XYZ file of C-alpha atoms in Angstrom:
235
model
C 2.070 36.591 -68.572
C -0.758 38.338 -70.536
C 0.937 41.621 -70.649
C 4.403 39.981 -71.614
C 2.675 38.362 -74.733
C 1.181 41.329 -75.922
C 4.453 43.348 -75.812
C 6.406 40.573 -77.585
C 3.916 39.454 -79.909
C 5.111 40.736 -83.701
C 2.911 38.689 -85.741
C -0.768 38.887 -86.982
C -3.325 36.213 -85.488
C -6.371 35.177 -84.438
C -6.837 37.688 -81.549
C -10.528 36.746 -80.422
C -10.509 36.192 -76.461
C -11.316 32.554 -76.869
C -8.167 31.887 -78.957
C -5.892 34.151 -76.842
C -7.578 32.481 -73.595
C -6.321 28.713 -75.032
C -3.017 30.263 -76.278
C -2.187 31.665 -72.643
C -3.783 29.277 -70.492
C -6.113 32.378 -69.112
C -9.786 32.822 -68.770
C -11.619 35.246 -70.842
C -12.697 37.216 -67.910
C -8.814 37.520 -67.097
C -8.476 39.249 -70.682
C -11.319 41.328 -69.914
C -9.846 42.364 -66.472
C -6.667 43.043 -67.960
C -8.089 45.320 -70.651
C -9.662 47.394 -67.883
C -6.708 47.685 -66.058
C -5.019 49.231 -69.298
C -7.876 51.624 -69.333
C -10.091 50.165 -71.789
C -13.826 49.284 -71.321
C -12.989 45.734 -72.584
C -10.768 43.551 -74.460
C -12.840 44.365 -77.784
C -11.788 47.656 -77.448
C -8.080 46.756 -76.364
C -7.256 44.315 -79.106
C -8.928 47.116 -81.687
C -6.200 49.662 -80.638
C -3.184 46.433 -80.196
C -4.157 45.493 -84.022
C -3.904 49.100 -85.193
C -0.478 49.626 -83.421
C 0.915 46.381 -84.431
C -0.047 47.233 -88.167
C 2.001 50.432 -87.709
C 4.612 48.714 -86.413
C 5.056 46.521 -88.985
C 4.668 48.906 -91.618
C 7.673 50.841 -90.093
C 9.762 47.975 -90.056
C 12.817 48.614 -92.170
C 12.702 52.252 -91.398
C 14.492 54.594 -89.124
C 13.142 54.357 -85.709
C 11.772 57.531 -83.760
C 14.728 58.851 -81.453
C 11.843 59.906 -78.918
C 10.475 56.560 -78.473
C 13.991 55.062 -77.297
C 14.550 58.270 -75.143
C 11.494 57.651 -73.230
C 11.950 53.991 -72.744
C 15.600 54.667 -71.269
C 13.789 57.241 -69.221
C 10.898 55.047 -67.938
C 14.147 52.352 -67.078
C 16.166 55.045 -65.013
C 12.925 56.267 -63.279
C 11.923 52.741 -62.487
C 15.311 51.777 -60.960
C 15.891 55.151 -59.077
C 12.671 54.677 -57.408
C 13.276 51.187 -56.697
C 16.566 51.869 -55.540
C 15.622 54.543 -52.873
C 12.860 52.420 -51.867
C 15.098 49.605 -50.347
C 17.474 51.925 -49.229
C 18.458 51.226 -45.610
C 19.438 54.495 -43.631
C 20.779 52.939 -40.870
C 22.838 50.875 -42.885
C 24.300 54.087 -44.454
C 25.193 55.434 -40.894
C 27.319 51.926 -40.262
C 29.190 51.644 -43.565
C 30.159 55.319 -43.181
C 31.486 54.222 -39.564
C 33.245 51.248 -40.917
C 34.860 53.543 -43.845
C 35.880 55.950 -40.928
C 37.817 53.453 -38.830
C 39.609 51.661 -41.430
C 43.088 52.169 -42.494
C 42.765 51.702 -45.922
C 39.861 50.709 -48.308
C 39.924 48.328 -51.521
C 37.168 48.102 -54.048
C 36.745 45.308 -55.959
C 34.836 45.067 -59.190
C 34.742 43.553 -62.734
C 33.651 44.787 -65.964
C 30.991 47.466 -65.148
C 31.226 46.964 -61.317
C 34.662 47.728 -61.975
C 33.844 51.269 -63.698
C 31.710 52.068 -60.601
C 34.772 51.074 -58.434
C 36.515 53.227 -60.078
C 34.421 56.093 -59.629
C 34.366 55.334 -55.568
C 38.076 55.490 -55.727
C 37.937 58.969 -57.396
C 35.072 60.272 -55.149
C 36.520 59.274 -51.695
C 40.446 59.961 -52.762
C 39.233 63.776 -52.899
C 38.532 63.849 -49.304
C 41.808 62.156 -48.216
C 40.834 58.628 -47.911
C 43.390 55.691 -48.650
C 41.062 53.957 -51.135
C 42.109 51.729 -54.129
C 39.705 50.207 -56.778
C 41.245 47.130 -57.779
C 39.608 45.583 -61.089
C 42.159 42.700 -62.050
C 41.537 39.458 -60.779
C 45.264 38.830 -59.978
C 45.916 42.204 -58.092
C 42.665 41.187 -55.888
C 44.348 38.495 -54.412
C 47.170 40.564 -53.918
C 44.977 42.895 -52.076
C 42.960 40.684 -50.080
C 46.097 39.729 -48.236
C 46.501 42.713 -46.517
C 44.280 41.623 -43.756
C 43.562 43.395 -40.671
C 42.473 47.256 -40.671
C 41.402 46.667 -44.460
C 37.621 47.265 -45.579
C 36.875 45.579 -48.531
C 33.819 46.701 -50.524
C 32.706 44.200 -53.251
C 31.083 45.232 -56.082
C 28.609 42.735 -57.942
C 25.246 42.989 -58.937
C 24.710 39.210 -59.549
C 26.622 38.217 -56.304
C 28.348 35.679 -58.069
C 31.286 36.821 -59.650
C 34.084 34.142 -59.307
C 37.082 36.280 -59.091
C 35.640 38.988 -56.424
C 34.098 35.907 -54.601
C 37.616 34.122 -54.199
C 39.067 37.297 -53.286
C 37.016 38.474 -50.487
C 37.201 34.829 -48.723
C 40.878 35.337 -48.965
C 40.713 38.888 -47.266
C 37.909 37.457 -44.902
C 40.565 35.075 -43.682
C 42.946 37.786 -42.985
C 40.723 39.755 -40.957
C 39.666 41.889 -43.214
C 35.856 43.441 -42.975
C 33.749 42.805 -45.906
C 30.831 45.208 -47.488
C 28.911 43.973 -50.513
C 26.802 46.389 -53.045
C 24.551 43.659 -55.077
C 21.320 43.172 -56.253
C 20.914 39.691 -55.012
C 21.182 39.888 -51.372
C 21.289 36.059 -50.688
C 23.737 35.604 -53.365
C 27.336 33.859 -52.521
C 28.932 37.143 -52.071
C 26.499 38.488 -49.730
C 27.098 35.600 -47.507
C 30.638 36.201 -46.990
C 30.136 39.917 -46.037
C 29.294 41.723 -42.800
C 27.113 44.256 -44.607
C 25.301 44.004 -47.609
C 23.858 46.740 -49.522
C 21.080 45.828 -52.126
C 20.428 47.800 -55.020
C 17.904 47.656 -57.499
C 18.249 45.771 -60.870
C 16.269 45.205 -64.098
C 16.180 42.225 -66.232
C 19.403 41.891 -68.111
C 20.935 44.810 -66.570
C 24.128 43.602 -65.535
C 24.717 43.009 -69.422
C 24.290 46.593 -70.039
C 22.184 46.403 -73.400
C 19.643 49.029 -72.260
C 20.929 51.492 -69.566
C 24.114 51.745 -67.747
C 24.328 48.996 -65.321
C 26.580 50.892 -62.660
C 23.453 53.258 -62.480
C 21.932 52.015 -59.056
C 25.429 51.394 -57.738
C 26.420 55.463 -58.355
C 23.079 55.931 -56.660
C 23.769 54.456 -53.437
C 27.210 55.584 -53.773
C 26.159 59.507 -53.787
C 24.106 58.423 -50.870
C 26.870 57.349 -48.991
C 29.485 59.876 -49.973
C 27.160 63.088 -49.036
C 26.217 61.484 -45.601
C 30.227 60.583 -44.959
C 31.175 63.855 -46.280
C 28.923 66.021 -44.060
C 29.478 64.183 -40.935
C 33.300 64.101 -41.169
C 34.494 67.893 -41.537
Protein backbone atom coordinates (compact mmCIF):
# COMPACT_ATOMS: atom_id res chain seq x y z
CA UNK A 1 0.00 0.00 0.00
CA UNK A 2 2.92 2.35 0.70
CA UNK A 3 4.49 1.59 -2.69
CA UNK A 4 1.15 2.04 -4.50
CA UNK A 5 0.68 5.43 -2.86
CA UNK A 6 4.05 6.81 -3.93
CA UNK A 7 3.84 5.34 -7.43
CA UNK A 8 0.36 6.72 -8.04
CA UNK A 9 0.80 10.13 -6.43
CA UNK A 10 1.27 13.13 -8.76
CA UNK A 11 0.80 16.00 -6.29
CA UNK A 12 3.01 18.01 -3.96
CA UNK A 13 2.02 17.68 -0.32
CA UNK A 14 3.38 17.39 3.17
CA UNK A 15 5.57 14.30 2.82
CA UNK A 16 6.68 14.25 6.46
CA UNK A 17 6.61 10.79 7.99
CA UNK A 18 4.03 11.99 10.52
CA UNK A 19 1.60 13.17 7.83
CA UNK A 20 2.09 10.22 5.44
CA UNK A 21 1.70 7.70 8.26
CA UNK A 22 -1.62 9.38 9.09
CA UNK A 23 -2.75 9.37 5.43
CA UNK A 24 -1.84 5.71 4.88
CA UNK A 25 -2.76 4.44 8.36
CA UNK A 26 0.70 2.96 8.88
CA UNK A 27 3.36 3.62 11.46
CA UNK A 28 6.37 5.88 10.90
CA UNK A 29 8.53 2.80 11.50
CA UNK A 30 6.81 1.15 8.53
CA UNK A 31 7.79 4.08 6.32
CA UNK A 32 11.36 3.79 7.53
CA UNK A 33 11.50 0.06 6.78
CA UNK A 34 9.94 0.64 3.38
CA UNK A 35 12.61 3.22 2.55
CA UNK A 36 15.36 0.83 3.58
CA UNK A 37 13.85 -1.88 1.38
CA UNK A 38 14.10 0.59 -1.50
CA UNK A 39 17.82 0.98 -0.85
CA UNK A 40 17.82 4.21 1.19
CA UNK A 41 19.27 4.76 4.66
CA UNK A 42 15.95 6.03 5.92
CA UNK A 43 12.70 7.79 5.10
CA UNK A 44 14.26 11.29 4.91
CA UNK A 45 16.72 10.19 2.22
CA UNK A 46 13.96 8.40 0.33
CA UNK A 47 11.59 11.36 0.35
CA UNK A 48 14.35 13.75 -0.76
CA UNK A 49 14.89 11.58 -3.86
CA UNK A 50 11.16 11.15 -4.37
CA UNK A 51 10.39 14.88 -4.27
CA UNK A 52 13.18 15.58 -6.75
CA UNK A 53 11.82 12.99 -9.20
CA UNK A 54 8.26 14.22 -8.68
CA UNK A 55 9.25 17.79 -9.62
CA UNK A 56 11.03 16.49 -12.71
CA UNK A 57 7.92 14.58 -13.81
CA UNK A 58 5.71 17.60 -13.25
CA UNK A 59 8.00 19.78 -15.38
CA UNK A 60 8.03 17.21 -18.17
CA UNK A 61 4.23 16.94 -18.36
CA UNK A 62 3.00 18.05 -21.76
CA UNK A 63 6.32 17.23 -23.39
CA UNK A 64 7.13 14.12 -25.36
CA UNK A 65 7.87 11.18 -23.10
CA UNK A 66 11.10 9.19 -23.32
CA UNK A 67 10.75 6.06 -25.48
CA UNK A 68 13.32 4.26 -23.36
CA UNK A 69 11.17 4.65 -20.27
CA UNK A 70 8.24 2.85 -21.86
CA UNK A 71 10.51 0.25 -23.43
CA UNK A 72 11.83 -0.64 -19.99
CA UNK A 73 8.34 -0.78 -18.53
CA UNK A 74 7.16 -3.15 -21.26
CA UNK A 75 10.31 -5.25 -20.86
CA UNK A 76 9.78 -5.49 -17.11
CA UNK A 77 6.14 -6.51 -17.59
CA UNK A 78 7.06 -9.26 -20.04
CA UNK A 79 9.89 -10.54 -17.85
CA UNK A 80 7.67 -10.63 -14.78
CA UNK A 81 4.92 -12.43 -16.68
CA UNK A 82 7.29 -14.95 -18.25
CA UNK A 83 8.99 -15.81 -14.96
CA UNK A 84 5.67 -16.38 -13.23
CA UNK A 85 4.37 -18.41 -16.19
CA UNK A 86 7.18 -20.93 -15.96
CA UNK A 87 7.13 -20.96 -12.18
CA UNK A 88 3.57 -22.32 -12.18
CA UNK A 89 4.08 -24.63 -15.18
CA UNK A 90 2.98 -28.20 -14.42
CA UNK A 91 5.21 -30.46 -16.52
CA UNK A 92 3.19 -33.60 -15.79
CA UNK A 93 0.07 -31.79 -16.97
CA UNK A 94 1.77 -30.94 -20.27
CA UNK A 95 2.32 -34.69 -20.78
CA UNK A 96 -1.34 -35.43 -20.04
CA UNK A 97 -2.61 -32.71 -22.38
CA UNK A 98 -0.28 -33.91 -25.16
CA UNK A 99 -1.77 -37.38 -24.69
CA UNK A 100 -5.30 -35.99 -24.98
CA UNK A 101 -4.33 -34.20 -28.20
CA UNK A 102 -2.89 -37.42 -29.56
CA UNK A 103 -5.99 -39.56 -29.08
CA UNK A 104 -8.63 -37.01 -30.10
CA UNK A 105 -10.27 -37.31 -33.51
CA UNK A 106 -10.71 -33.54 -33.75
CA UNK A 107 -9.66 -30.53 -31.69
CA UNK A 108 -11.64 -27.30 -31.31
CA UNK A 109 -10.09 -24.17 -29.78
CA UNK A 110 -12.64 -21.73 -28.33
CA UNK A 111 -11.68 -18.10 -27.72
CA UNK A 112 -13.26 -14.64 -27.90
CA UNK A 113 -11.39 -11.37 -28.52
CA UNK A 114 -7.70 -11.53 -27.62
CA UNK A 115 -8.11 -15.17 -26.64
CA UNK A 116 -9.47 -15.76 -30.14
CA UNK A 117 -6.15 -14.58 -31.62
CA UNK A 118 -4.36 -17.12 -29.46
CA UNK A 119 -6.81 -19.80 -30.61
CA UNK A 120 -6.04 -19.01 -34.25
CA UNK A 121 -2.30 -19.23 -33.58
CA UNK A 122 -2.90 -22.63 -31.92
CA UNK A 123 -4.74 -23.79 -35.06
CA UNK A 124 -1.97 -22.63 -37.43
CA UNK A 125 0.72 -24.23 -35.32
CA UNK A 126 -0.83 -27.68 -34.99
CA UNK A 127 -2.31 -27.81 -38.50
CA UNK A 128 1.26 -27.80 -39.81
CA UNK A 129 1.84 -31.22 -38.28
CA UNK A 130 -1.40 -32.70 -39.59
CA UNK A 131 -3.75 -32.33 -36.63
CA UNK A 132 -7.48 -31.85 -37.33
CA UNK A 133 -7.77 -28.62 -35.35
CA UNK A 134 -10.03 -25.60 -35.77
CA UNK A 135 -10.10 -22.27 -33.98
CA UNK A 136 -13.66 -21.16 -33.26
CA UNK A 137 -13.94 -17.47 -32.37
CA UNK A 138 -17.60 -16.81 -33.17
CA UNK A 139 -20.10 -17.51 -30.37
CA UNK A 140 -22.71 -19.06 -32.71
CA UNK A 141 -20.17 -21.36 -34.34
CA UNK A 142 -18.97 -22.40 -30.89
CA UNK A 143 -22.39 -23.84 -30.09
CA UNK A 144 -22.48 -25.69 -33.40
CA UNK A 145 -18.98 -27.07 -32.88
CA UNK A 146 -19.79 -28.04 -29.31
CA UNK A 147 -22.47 -30.43 -30.58
CA UNK A 148 -19.89 -32.66 -32.31
CA UNK A 149 -19.57 -34.70 -29.13
CA UNK A 150 -17.42 -37.79 -28.58
CA UNK A 151 -13.82 -38.01 -29.76
CA UNK A 152 -13.71 -34.19 -29.76
CA UNK A 153 -11.31 -32.27 -27.57
CA UNK A 154 -12.28 -28.69 -26.76
CA UNK A 155 -9.61 -26.28 -25.54
CA UNK A 156 -11.24 -23.18 -24.02
CA UNK A 157 -8.99 -20.13 -23.84
CA UNK A 158 -10.16 -17.38 -21.47
CA UNK A 159 -7.92 -15.43 -19.09
CA UNK A 160 -10.81 -14.53 -16.79
CA UNK A 161 -12.41 -17.95 -17.02
CA UNK A 162 -15.81 -16.27 -17.05
CA UNK A 163 -16.42 -15.55 -20.76
CA UNK A 164 -20.14 -16.30 -21.09
CA UNK A 165 -20.04 -17.53 -24.69
CA UNK A 166 -17.20 -19.92 -23.98
CA UNK A 167 -18.78 -21.20 -20.77
CA UNK A 168 -22.11 -21.96 -22.45
CA UNK A 169 -20.41 -23.72 -25.35
CA UNK A 170 -18.19 -25.98 -23.26
CA UNK A 171 -21.17 -27.02 -21.18
CA UNK A 172 -22.88 -28.14 -24.39
CA UNK A 173 -19.72 -29.93 -25.54
CA UNK A 174 -19.33 -31.62 -22.16
CA UNK A 175 -22.91 -32.89 -22.25
CA UNK A 176 -22.18 -34.46 -25.66
CA UNK A 177 -19.16 -36.36 -24.34
CA UNK A 178 -16.34 -34.03 -25.41
CA UNK A 179 -13.19 -33.67 -23.32
CA UNK A 180 -12.51 -30.14 -22.03
CA UNK A 181 -9.21 -28.36 -21.39
CA UNK A 182 -9.18 -24.81 -20.07
CA UNK A 183 -6.33 -22.30 -20.40
CA UNK A 184 -6.96 -19.52 -17.89
CA UNK A 185 -5.37 -17.23 -15.34
CA UNK A 186 -8.04 -18.07 -12.74
CA UNK A 187 -7.93 -21.72 -11.65
CA UNK A 188 -11.20 -21.48 -9.71
CA UNK A 189 -13.22 -19.83 -12.48
CA UNK A 190 -16.52 -21.09 -13.90
CA UNK A 191 -14.92 -22.42 -17.10
CA UNK A 192 -12.19 -24.13 -15.07
CA UNK A 193 -14.78 -25.95 -12.97
CA UNK A 194 -16.27 -27.49 -16.13
CA UNK A 195 -12.88 -28.71 -17.41
CA UNK A 196 -10.94 -31.93 -17.02
CA UNK A 197 -7.60 -30.16 -17.22
CA UNK A 198 -6.97 -26.55 -16.17
CA UNK A 199 -3.76 -25.03 -17.51
CA UNK A 200 -3.11 -21.97 -15.41
CA UNK A 201 -1.14 -19.10 -16.94
CA UNK A 202 0.25 -15.97 -15.35
CA UNK A 203 -1.52 -12.63 -15.66
CA UNK A 204 -0.87 -9.06 -14.61
CA UNK A 205 -3.54 -6.65 -13.39
CA UNK A 206 -5.76 -5.49 -16.28
CA UNK A 207 -3.89 -7.78 -18.68
CA UNK A 208 -7.11 -8.90 -20.36
CA UNK A 209 -7.76 -5.32 -21.51
CA UNK A 210 -4.52 -5.26 -23.48
CA UNK A 211 -3.61 -1.72 -22.41
CA UNK A 212 0.06 -2.36 -21.61
CA UNK A 213 1.25 -5.60 -23.18
CA UNK A 214 -0.33 -8.28 -25.36
CA UNK A 215 -2.82 -10.25 -23.21
CA UNK A 216 -2.22 -13.48 -25.13
CA UNK A 217 1.52 -13.49 -24.36
CA UNK A 218 1.34 -15.92 -21.43
CA UNK A 219 -1.00 -18.20 -23.40
CA UNK A 220 1.35 -18.31 -26.39
CA UNK A 221 4.29 -19.13 -24.12
CA UNK A 222 2.48 -22.19 -22.73
CA UNK A 223 1.41 -23.12 -26.25
CA UNK A 224 5.05 -23.11 -27.34
CA UNK A 225 5.93 -25.54 -24.55
CA UNK A 226 3.05 -27.85 -25.45
CA UNK A 227 3.81 -27.72 -29.17
CA UNK A 228 7.53 -28.37 -28.70
CA UNK A 229 6.88 -31.34 -26.42
CA UNK A 230 4.17 -32.79 -28.66
CA UNK A 231 6.24 -32.39 -31.82
CA UNK A 232 9.35 -33.95 -30.27
CA UNK A 233 7.47 -37.01 -28.99
CA UNK A 234 5.22 -37.77 -31.97
CA UNK A 235 7.45 -38.40 -34.97
